Amino acid sequence: MTRAWNFSAGPATLPLEVLQQAREELLDWHGIGAGIMEVSHRGKAFSGVIETAEADLRELLSIPENYKVLFLQGGQTLQFAQVPMNLLAGGSADYLVTGAWSQKAYKEAARVGKTRLVSSTEDGGGRFTRLPAIEDLRFDADAAYFHLCTNETIHGVEMHEEYEARLFDAIAAAAPGVPLISDMSSHILSRPLDVRRYGLISAGAQKNIGPSGLTLVIVRDDLLGRAAAGTPTILDYRNQADNDSMLNTPSTFAIYVAGLVFKWLKARGGLAEVAAVNREKAQRLYAAIDGSGGFYRSAVGLACRSIMNVPFNLPRPELEAQFVRESEAAGFIGLKGHKSVGGIRASIYNAVPLEAVEALLHFMDAFRAANA
Ligand SMILES: *Cc1c(COP(=O)(O)O)cnc(C)c1O
């Protein structure tokens, strides 16, 4: 068996140890005579799986008691609608747009109710390469919530801890009590996180958590029970919380695999340790880009370059196509940039080992030597 060096943006690579364990348990989970996805979600076996997954996630992220963890479906895209359905309550919400995903969130929410664009960093031609200066932002003190995307997967723009903390403080000062809502799909679990800064955090699982088909929502208790009249039963967070995410059949296999990933993260020493490795992977990749004499170029400002998603360009689109072709022949997967922006993108989630990044750096050096 050969596993490729997988830099896919999502669905993305999973830890080898997790896949091996899932394979081991596929036909007979812990001696029950069936795989875990073949038995009732209300039975003892699966109840244990989802409870352990939640407990491990709570430990990894230090999720406070007054937050619920929901294992939902519909992807992050459904959250773009579900958040305003649950939280607008006839009011208006503030949206900060720093890339394609927060822009989608803003457009979707506008279909549901009243929204206000706080700021967009789009610089024409759909390019996003920076974060706004926090002192330039104006906050609505009456907003139902403030929405952001802390890691823009397509454009590679991330709010790092320091920016995130300053933004939180600015909102707390100018709009006290307005809850922050973040789409963390592509960097949740990449580093420690102060959950208490947020009213709600959500993430599609298929980037840094597990298989697709699972959406994680972490929501503060006081935000439950505010859904607009007419909200379908299953889309009301209150109902999902009251039923332990089992209002209907949840995505049992994805929850099981996510649980294995949480155990894997714990075995690596937790998120501070994982973050140190992630920083090293990113630093080495950005250093190679910046040190290539302009052959490889990152458009993203130094202060907000993503640790998880590293988009970059070559001097000409034809060279980028050649880079993708030759990388695939050399055993790499998923390096082609998102269709909306082109170029190259290396997604270096938790499950991408340092050796994969080293192999990529090697390939990039050789490609530059042959084509510069
Ligand atoms: C992938 C992604 C989405 C879309 O997720 P789906 O689960 O496919 O709906 C939204 N936001 C971010 C930041 C993403 O990376």
mmCIF file with all atom_site columns, C-alpha atoms and ligand atoms in Angstrom, residues 74-78 80 101 149 151 153 183 185-186 204 206-207, ligand 1:
data_model
loop_
_atom_site.group_PDB
_atom_site.id
_atom_site.type_symbol
_atom_site.label_atom_id
_atom_site.label_alt_id
_atom_site.label_comp_id
_atom_site.label_asym_id
_atom_site.label_entity_id
_atom_site.label_seq_id
_atom_site.pdbx_PDB_ins_code
_atom_site.Cartn_x
_atom_site.Cartn_y
_atom_site.Cartn_z
_atom_site.occupancy
_atom_site.B_iso_or_equiv
_atom_site.pdbx_formal_charge
_atom_site.auth_seq_id
_atom_site.auth_comp_id
_atom_site.auth_asym_id
_atom_site.auth_atom_id
_atom_site.pdbx_PDB_model_num
ATOM   1  C CA . GLY A 1 74  ? -25.728 19.719 6.777  1.00 0.00 ? 74  GLY A CA 1
ATOM   2  C CA . GLY A 1 75  ? -22.149 20.993 6.777  1.00 0.00 ? 75  GLY A CA 1
ATOM   3  C CA . GLN A 1 76  ? -20.927 24.441 7.682  1.00 0.00 ? 76  GLN A CA 1
ATOM   4  C CA . THR A 1 77  ? -23.036 25.769 4.818  1.00 0.00 ? 77  THR A CA 1
ATOM   5  C CA . LEU A 1 78  ? -26.192 24.929 6.739  1.00 0.00 ? 78  LEU A CA 1
ATOM   6  C CA . PHE A 1 80  ? -24.676 29.939 7.551  1.00 0.00 ? 80  PHE A CA 1
ATOM   7  C CA . TRP A 1 101 ? -16.478 31.754 3.406  1.00 0.00 ? 101 TRP A CA 1
ATOM   8  C CA . CYS A 1 149 ? -14.556 33.295 9.965  1.00 0.00 ? 149 CYS A CA 1
ATOM   9  C CA . ASN A 1 151 ? -9.592  30.893 9.138  1.00 0.00 ? 151 ASN A CA 1
ATOM   10 C CA . THR A 1 153 ? -9.652  28.200 3.837  1.00 0.00 ? 153 THR A CA 1
ATOM   11 C CA . ASP A 1 183 ? -16.921 29.535 11.428 1.00 0.00 ? 183 ASP A CA 1
ATOM   12 C CA . SER A 1 185 ? -14.196 24.789 9.941  1.00 0.00 ? 185 SER A CA 1
ATOM   13 C CA . SER A 1 186 ? -10.618 24.751 8.775  1.00 0.00 ? 186 SER A CA 1
ATOM   14 C CA . GLY A 1 204 ? -17.684 21.127 9.181  1.00 0.00 ? 204 GLY A CA 1
ATOM   15 C CA . GLN A 1 206 ? -14.032 17.222 6.972  1.00 0.00 ? 206 GLN A CA 1
ATOM   16 C CA . LYS A 1 207 ? -11.046 19.552 7.367  1.00 0.00 ? 207 LYS A CA 1
HETATM 17 C C1 . LIG B 2 .   ? -15.140 23.977 3.878  1.00 0.00 ? 1   LIG B C1 1
HETATM 18 C C2 . LIG B 2 .   ? -15.621 25.190 4.547  1.00 0.00 ? 1   LIG B C2 1
HETATM 19 C C3 . LIG B 2 .   ? -16.986 25.536 4.547  1.00 0.00 ? 1   LIG B C3 1
HETATM 20 C C4 . LIG B 2 .   ? -18.026 24.730 3.835  1.00 0.00 ? 1   LIG B C4 1
HETATM 21 O O1 . LIG B 2 .   ? -18.254 23.585 4.538  1.00 0.00 ? 1   LIG B O1 1
HETATM 22 P P1 . LIG B 2 .   ? -19.356 22.492 4.091  1.00 0.00 ? 1   LIG B P1 1
HETATM 23 O O2 . LIG B 2 .   ? -19.270 21.552 5.249  1.00 0.00 ? 1   LIG B O2 1
HETATM 24 O O3 . LIG B 2 .   ? -18.931 21.908 2.800  1.00 0.00 ? 1   LIG B O3 1
HETATM 25 O O4 . LIG B 2 .   ? -20.670 23.167 4.001  1.00 0.00 ? 1   LIG B O4 1
HETATM 26 C C5 . LIG B 2 .   ? -17.355 26.671 5.217  1.00 0.00 ? 1   LIG B C5 1
HETATM 27 N N1 . LIG B 2 .   ? -16.452 27.441 5.881  1.00 0.00 ? 1   LIG B N1 1
HETATM 28 C C6 . LIG B 2 .   ? -15.140 27.133 5.887  1.00 0.00 ? 1   LIG B C6 1
HETATM 29 C C7 . LIG B 2 .   ? -14.191 28.023 6.615  1.00 0.00 ? 1   LIG B C7 1
HETATM 30 C C8 . LIG B 2 .   ? -14.690 26.000 5.225  1.00 0.00 ? 1   LIG B C8 1
HETATM 31 O O5 . LIG B 2 .   ? -13.390 25.701 5.243  1.00 0.00 ? 1   LIG B O5 1
#
